[in-house]
XYZ file of C-alpha atoms in Angstrom:
485
model
C -6.973 6.651 28.416
C -4.004 7.586 30.452
C -2.778 11.203 30.660
C 0.898 12.064 29.902
C 2.362 13.711 32.962
C 5.075 16.189 32.384
C 6.579 17.438 35.666
C 7.701 20.670 33.966
C 3.929 21.761 34.347
C 1.857 21.998 37.506
C 0.180 18.680 38.665
C -2.640 18.501 41.235
C -0.879 16.200 43.540
C 2.275 18.127 43.930
C 3.778 21.618 43.998
C 5.735 23.718 41.610
C 8.733 23.350 43.799
C 8.394 19.549 43.565
C 7.935 19.887 39.836
C 11.457 21.555 39.602
C 12.818 18.621 41.606
C 11.161 16.029 39.374
C 12.650 17.797 36.362
C 16.226 16.901 37.757
C 15.217 13.293 37.049
C 17.353 13.105 33.929
C 19.818 10.658 32.309
C 20.488 6.939 32.424
C 19.390 4.588 35.224
C 21.057 1.382 35.769
C 20.119 -0.072 39.274
C 17.154 -1.014 41.438
C 17.431 -0.394 45.188
C 15.491 -2.981 47.106
C 15.624 -5.062 50.316
C 15.039 -8.803 50.177
C 11.359 -8.210 51.116
C 10.804 -5.222 48.779
C 9.880 -7.314 45.782
C 8.340 -10.702 45.264
C 8.264 -11.889 41.769
C 4.765 -13.298 40.960
C 5.138 -13.740 37.262
C 6.358 -12.058 34.144
C 6.129 -8.206 34.681
C 5.919 -7.662 31.023
C 2.298 -9.256 30.959
C 1.108 -6.622 33.324
C 3.099 -3.711 31.764
C 1.683 -4.498 28.261
C -1.991 -4.888 29.338
C -1.879 -1.497 31.069
C 0.131 0.412 28.319
C -1.590 -1.052 25.282
C -4.550 1.211 25.506
C -2.343 4.311 25.106
C -2.851 4.213 21.297
C 1.120 4.254 20.968
C 1.377 0.867 19.471
C 3.177 -2.004 21.164
C 4.851 -1.344 24.636
C 8.319 -3.072 24.779
C 9.203 -4.383 28.179
C 12.957 -4.880 26.966
C 13.657 -1.544 25.205
C 17.279 -1.994 24.444
C 18.663 -3.706 21.283
C 19.961 -7.262 20.889
C 23.507 -7.386 22.019
C 24.527 -9.907 19.504
C 23.653 -7.606 16.689
C 26.258 -5.453 14.961
C 27.416 -2.315 16.886
C 26.126 -0.196 14.011
C 22.575 -1.374 14.786
C 22.964 -1.165 18.592
C 23.923 2.458 18.428
C 20.581 3.532 17.039
C 18.380 0.589 18.066
C 15.005 -0.124 16.453
C 14.560 1.964 13.105
C 11.829 2.480 10.627
C 11.993 -0.380 8.017
C 13.082 -3.050 10.418
C 11.556 -6.394 9.896
C 11.425 -8.803 12.897
C 9.276 -10.338 15.595
C 8.336 -9.514 19.114
C 9.463 -11.855 21.702
C 7.520 -13.204 24.544
C 9.676 -11.353 26.970
C 8.571 -8.070 25.227
C 11.714 -7.357 23.025
C 11.888 -6.607 19.302
C 14.067 -9.385 17.585
C 15.651 -7.791 14.438
C 15.946 -9.691 11.146
C 16.856 -7.077 8.428
C 15.822 -3.629 7.226
C 14.010 -3.028 4.082
C 15.483 0.525 3.351
C 19.135 -0.529 3.639
C 21.202 -2.176 0.756
C 22.299 -5.795 1.267
C 25.801 -4.874 1.903
C 24.986 -2.413 4.742
C 26.651 -3.381 8.080
C 23.237 -3.450 9.668
C 21.889 -6.056 7.470
C 22.894 -9.725 7.956
C 25.193 -11.334 5.460
C 22.414 -13.624 4.246
C 18.964 -12.149 3.163
C 15.861 -13.269 1.684
C 16.180 -14.672 -1.827
C 15.629 -11.908 -4.268
C 16.162 -9.086 -1.616
C 15.993 -5.660 -3.002
C 15.701 -2.456 -0.833
C 12.794 -0.451 -1.072
C 13.607 2.575 -3.458
C 13.684 5.685 -1.534
C 12.520 9.059 -2.952
C 13.774 12.544 -1.557
C 17.493 11.688 -2.106
C 17.532 8.226 -0.572
C 16.200 9.174 2.967
C 13.019 7.643 4.611
C 10.299 10.135 4.704
C 9.570 10.397 8.317
C 8.049 12.957 10.916
C 9.978 13.339 14.184
C 8.971 15.100 17.383
C 9.443 15.222 21.113
C 6.082 14.522 22.810
C 7.761 13.408 26.170
C 10.000 15.896 27.841
C 12.556 15.335 30.566
C 10.918 14.243 33.902
C 7.778 13.093 32.080
C 6.075 9.696 33.005
C 3.180 7.524 32.111
C 1.126 5.615 34.706
C -1.897 3.590 35.113
C -5.074 5.651 36.007
C -5.141 4.032 39.447
C -1.351 4.920 40.181
C -1.145 8.224 41.937
C 1.939 10.456 42.030
C 2.244 11.961 45.302
C 4.323 14.751 46.972
C 7.277 13.552 49.125
C 7.347 14.204 52.745
C 11.072 14.863 52.465
C 11.639 18.535 51.110
C 14.906 17.550 49.853
C 14.038 14.351 47.924
C 14.816 14.758 44.264
C 12.652 12.205 42.398
C 9.029 10.919 41.951
C 6.883 8.944 44.495
C 4.023 6.873 43.461
C 1.471 5.121 45.401
C -1.542 2.690 44.689
C -4.051 0.421 46.111
C -4.994 -1.301 42.888
C -4.659 -4.785 42.097
C -2.233 -4.124 39.146
C -0.498 -1.036 37.746
C 2.295 0.119 35.547
C 4.651 3.201 35.386
C 7.164 4.378 32.791
C 9.353 7.146 33.481
C 11.501 9.364 30.918
C 14.397 10.885 32.714
C 15.619 12.450 29.454
C 12.304 12.476 27.471
C 11.746 10.561 24.407
C 11.563 11.257 20.495
C 8.599 10.033 18.363
C 9.565 8.600 14.862
C 6.822 7.940 12.355
C 6.950 6.971 8.625
C 4.748 9.110 6.468
C 4.357 6.856 3.487
C 2.986 3.659 4.994
C 1.464 2.765 1.653
C 4.713 2.156 -0.225
C 5.823 -0.007 2.828
C 2.665 -2.167 2.762
C 3.067 -2.630 -1.159
C 6.520 -3.739 -0.698
C 5.774 -6.094 2.074
C 2.946 -7.834 0.120
C 5.419 -8.412 -2.739
C 8.162 -10.013 -0.595
C 6.181 -11.468 2.319
C 6.325 -15.111 1.146
C 10.094 -14.866 0.784
C 10.600 -13.468 4.250
C 8.744 -16.460 5.804
C 11.022 -18.914 3.786
C 13.937 -16.893 4.898
C 12.877 -16.878 8.690
C 11.752 -20.320 9.059
C 13.892 -22.092 6.535
C 17.409 -20.689 6.431
C 17.424 -19.217 9.995
C 14.908 -21.761 11.660
C 13.105 -18.955 13.500
C 9.830 -21.245 13.514
C 7.636 -18.182 13.349
C 3.865 -18.768 13.294
C 1.951 -17.152 10.666
C 1.746 -13.392 11.460
C 4.828 -13.511 13.483
C 6.663 -11.011 11.225
C 6.298 -7.231 11.784
C 7.571 -4.264 9.913
C 8.486 -1.126 11.853
C 6.567 2.129 10.672
C 7.121 4.201 13.911
C 8.564 4.087 17.344
C 9.257 6.214 20.589
C 12.833 6.018 21.692
C 14.761 7.466 24.569
C 18.332 7.414 26.042
C 17.156 6.119 29.574
C 13.908 4.865 31.277
C 12.465 3.409 34.368
C 9.783 0.720 34.441
C 7.608 -0.876 37.235
C 4.836 -3.519 37.032
C 2.768 -3.771 40.098
C 0.862 -6.825 41.394
C -1.072 -6.069 44.542
C -2.620 -9.234 45.803
C -2.976 -8.369 49.361
C -4.801 -4.976 48.349
C -2.237 -2.962 50.627
C -0.974 0.206 49.542
C 2.092 0.215 47.281
C 4.770 2.695 47.524
C 7.293 3.430 44.865
C 10.164 5.969 44.640
C 12.222 6.650 41.545
C 15.143 8.970 42.216
C 18.742 9.806 41.531
C 21.059 7.385 43.470
C 24.448 8.280 45.188
C 27.370 8.614 42.959
C 28.625 5.022 43.165
C 29.653 4.354 39.591
C 31.779 1.230 39.119
C 35.427 2.654 38.967
C 36.250 0.233 36.059
C 34.222 2.543 33.740
C 36.543 5.471 34.499
C 35.515 9.125 33.953
C 33.671 8.386 30.646
C 30.298 8.518 32.359
C 30.887 11.517 34.848
C 27.921 13.366 33.271
C 25.441 10.390 33.495
C 23.674 10.289 36.790
C 22.397 6.862 38.043
C 18.668 6.328 39.103
C 16.977 3.580 40.853
C 13.593 2.328 42.178
C 12.832 1.905 45.768
C 9.672 -0.325 46.064
C 7.325 -1.913 48.459
C 4.690 -4.599 47.810
C 4.722 -7.016 44.774
C 6.461 -5.033 42.260
C 8.847 -5.735 39.319
C 10.932 -2.692 38.879
C 13.848 -1.860 36.553
C 15.887 0.728 34.993
C 18.072 1.219 32.023
C 20.188 1.177 29.975
C 23.135 -0.608 31.562
C 26.262 1.659 31.867
C 28.461 -1.251 30.495
C 26.510 -1.301 27.210
C 26.824 2.489 27.010
C 30.551 2.180 27.579
C 30.903 -0.487 24.908
C 28.937 1.568 22.415
C 30.874 4.712 23.154
C 34.267 3.072 22.767
C 33.204 1.489 19.510
C 31.955 4.727 18.124
C 35.193 6.446 19.028
C 37.129 3.717 17.321
C 35.099 4.352 14.238
C 35.786 8.095 14.429
C 32.076 8.849 15.311
C 31.733 11.837 17.601
C 29.435 11.245 20.564
C 30.567 14.080 22.771
C 27.453 15.991 22.264
C 25.425 13.112 23.522
C 27.272 12.914 26.793
C 27.617 9.305 26.137
C 23.961 8.709 25.681
C 22.293 6.831 22.630
C 18.688 7.243 21.491
C 18.591 3.432 21.026
C 15.948 2.296 23.668
C 12.639 1.716 21.992
C 9.609 2.131 24.476
C 6.675 1.872 22.000
C 6.612 0.150 18.651
C 4.296 0.665 15.693
C 4.196 -1.788 12.844
C 2.499 -3.273 9.764
C 1.273 -6.665 10.799
C 1.147 -9.041 7.759
C -0.094 -12.513 7.533
C -0.320 -15.021 4.620
C -3.423 -17.019 3.977
C -3.526 -20.484 5.542
C -2.816 -22.237 2.156
C 0.052 -19.889 1.369
C 1.689 -20.465 4.848
C 1.193 -24.208 4.806
C 2.753 -24.357 1.302
C 5.842 -22.602 2.609
C 5.897 -25.061 5.484
C 5.862 -27.966 3.095
C 8.603 -26.444 1.069
C 10.874 -25.938 4.022
C 10.188 -29.371 5.355
C 10.880 -31.106 1.860
C 14.077 -29.016 1.575
C 15.241 -30.027 5.098
C 14.472 -33.858 4.339
C 16.464 -33.517 1.023
C 19.281 -31.966 2.832
C 19.383 -34.726 5.572
C 19.055 -37.329 2.724
C 22.025 -35.858 1.058
C 24.033 -35.824 4.259
C 23.322 -39.407 5.098
C 24.261 -40.532 1.654
C 27.903 -39.191 2.034
C 30.309 -42.156 2.533
C 31.405 -42.768 6.093
C 34.885 -43.727 7.299
C 35.513 -46.016 10.168
C 37.456 -44.485 13.162
C 41.182 -45.021 12.945
C 41.075 -47.384 15.882
C 38.336 -49.471 14.149
C 36.008 -49.059 17.208
C 33.221 -47.345 15.158
C 32.563 -44.813 17.977
C 33.431 -41.857 15.898
C 32.670 -41.291 12.212
C 34.273 -39.095 9.539
C 32.467 -37.973 6.409
C 34.663 -38.652 3.377
C 36.439 -35.332 2.195
C 35.167 -33.377 5.189
C 38.441 -33.535 7.150
C 36.245 -33.287 10.427
C 35.676 -36.081 12.848
C 32.371 -36.163 14.521
C 30.611 -37.701 17.471
C 26.859 -37.536 18.225
C 25.323 -34.198 17.060
C 28.778 -32.436 16.862
C 29.302 -33.364 13.168
C 25.994 -32.041 12.011
C 25.687 -28.768 9.901
C 24.310 -25.751 11.589
C 21.318 -26.023 9.140
C 20.625 -29.483 10.460
C 20.236 -28.289 13.813
C 17.844 -25.447 13.046
C 15.640 -27.088 10.311
C 12.584 -29.101 11.348
C 12.977 -32.778 11.483
C 10.807 -35.486 10.038
C 10.998 -39.050 11.325
C 12.641 -41.416 8.559
C 9.980 -44.218 7.864
C 8.829 -45.006 4.412
C 8.759 -42.505 1.644
C 4.961 -42.469 1.738
C 4.797 -41.737 5.392
C 7.393 -38.994 5.106
C 5.422 -37.120 2.477
C 2.265 -37.447 4.585
C 4.114 -35.909 7.493
C 5.542 -33.038 5.380
C 2.040 -31.648 4.785
C 1.596 -31.126 8.685
C 4.621 -29.693 10.283
C 4.169 -28.565 13.930
C 6.605 -25.893 15.318
C 7.519 -26.415 18.837
C 7.961 -23.265 20.842
C 10.101 -22.434 23.904
C 8.535 -19.337 25.291
C 11.705 -17.978 26.587
C 13.504 -18.180 23.249
C 13.616 -15.252 20.838
C 12.011 -17.690 17.987
C 8.799 -17.636 20.084
C 6.616 -14.562 19.768
C 4.219 -12.498 21.879
C 0.610 -12.451 21.191
C -0.342 -9.301 19.256
C -3.605 -7.331 19.112
C -3.480 -7.690 15.317
C -3.461 -11.582 15.522
C -7.253 -12.094 16.041
C -8.049 -9.231 13.495
C -5.894 -10.653 10.825
C -7.418 -14.048 11.185
C -10.839 -12.858 10.942
C -10.030 -10.751 7.908
C -8.824 -13.841 6.052
C -11.752 -15.870 7.051
C -13.852 -13.242 5.449
C -11.762 -13.199 2.210
C -10.587 -16.781 1.855
C -9.505 -16.372 -1.562
C -6.918 -13.566 -0.701
C -3.284 -14.508 -0.327
C -2.402 -12.164 2.476
C -3.562 -9.682 5.043
C -1.746 -6.562 6.235
C -3.031 -4.455 9.068
C -1.419 -1.585 10.937
C -1.257 -0.946 14.682
C -3.145 2.365 13.966
C -6.142 0.138 13.037
C -6.460 -1.201 16.571
C -5.150 1.823 18.417
C -7.924 3.938 16.788
C -10.695 1.936 18.371
C -9.368 2.072 22.056
C -11.521 4.650 23.860
C -10.860 6.830 26.868
C -12.973 4.426 29.091
C -10.671 1.418 28.324
C -8.392 1.202 31.374
C -6.892 -2.054 30.062
C -6.774 -3.587 26.563
C -10.295 -4.926 25.301
C -10.497 -8.486 24.232
C -9.283 -9.529 20.941
C -12.870 -10.211 19.862
C -14.051 -6.740 20.993
C -11.016 -4.967 19.302
C -11.855 -6.889 15.936
C -15.782 -5.871 16.384
C -14.767 -2.167 16.760
C -12.341 -2.040 13.950
C -14.884 -3.501 11.483
C -17.480 -1.025 12.740
C -15.062 1.864 12.084
C -13.001 0.794 9.102
C -13.660 -0.272 5.438
C -12.236 -3.668 4.392
C -10.369 -3.191 1.043
C -9.461 -6.100 -1.166
C -7.083 -5.400 -3.953
C -4.565 -7.859 -5.926
C -5.011 -10.573 -3.460
C -4.575 -8.486 -0.329
C -6.799 -7.485 2.412
C -6.254 -4.287 4.347
C -8.301 -1.656 6.145
C -9.020 1.945 5.646
C -10.772 4.255 8.304
C -14.341 5.199 7.170
C -14.665 8.824 6.207
C -17.109 10.692 8.364
C -19.993 12.073 6.147
C -20.550 15.751 6.896
C -24.254 16.890 7.154
């Protein structure tokens, strides 16, 4: 297990004087200082980063902490929140769909929601029952066990210096610290999820064409958020010593941003070896959020232009339907798509005005179309079935294959709960769904696990330490109680 390093406390590899300098590492970071030979990109850094930080027992580490810039500003100001439903993309971002605690008309929720959507009733005056605390103070960092923080030879250096000989490694810095959020009543969220899970998959894969595989949805019950961060993923193929420096950069802000960010220092990485390093968030994003908040009359002066919207670790409920339930939804979506296509093809067509026939116009539409430009947006998103005979179409509907582009948000990242959920459904094939929690697999990662154990080993450990509960068609886990002797 990795220790949490807080530079406000003495550390065996550096002095108290350096501790004070490291404490000054605070606020947003937006640039990476490198020469052309400093960094060689050998593959997605998020794979290395996730592999080394999953054993921290904090849930899923996000390589892309910031919110989707296409989402409403109301969401982007706060980022990931408890009750969010979405998926984790292959690039390591959380792709938001809707929030179960907010009413349908709330500006954060989309205009279209799952059929029958009703927010989860909230006790305690309508607020989510959560526990929040600050475990990571300013100047704190996390690093792989083989990554060493060393004393800088420059007495004036204000920052952190890391070195390693290891083949791989990962580093995460918290210039301003981080805040942990955890839901206290996961049982209510799980019960609600079971009731609406099928409609969520119809919504995601039907109306929105997300093409999610079974198990691709996640419900947020906890997260660690910060205002700024620095990340590095190390690939040491030549076994040479890596050197990384994370420090406050010269005051070279873009003059176009004006004086709004005078209180936000910039930080950057200086790297050698095969390293993918980055810092965030981007000051342009902060400026946009700050400006929107001021226009809405929201006071952000106390934050000095910073927003706790950067999600570094994500803890979720991980639901999956039985194979029969999921395939039934696939068939429903495919049949609805084919019916929609048939209805569209049945509309009378008008010849182009010049009689050439190169363009068509649907009667009553008032829109001329060529190629795919005349198709409805739903036509472009929904799965397509080749038109042959009615019999062959029905046969095809029973086995819909989703095609994935690994760089698109529709795709999803492999999750530690995937194998566990599949195994539980195989043990209880008559159940309609399984819902596990990140706490289930986090609880079985031991101090000796430098990287994440295999999915099969995680499943073995979970079944050895948890009771499998079957209730009302749902399978879930409960930690075994220790018998006192």
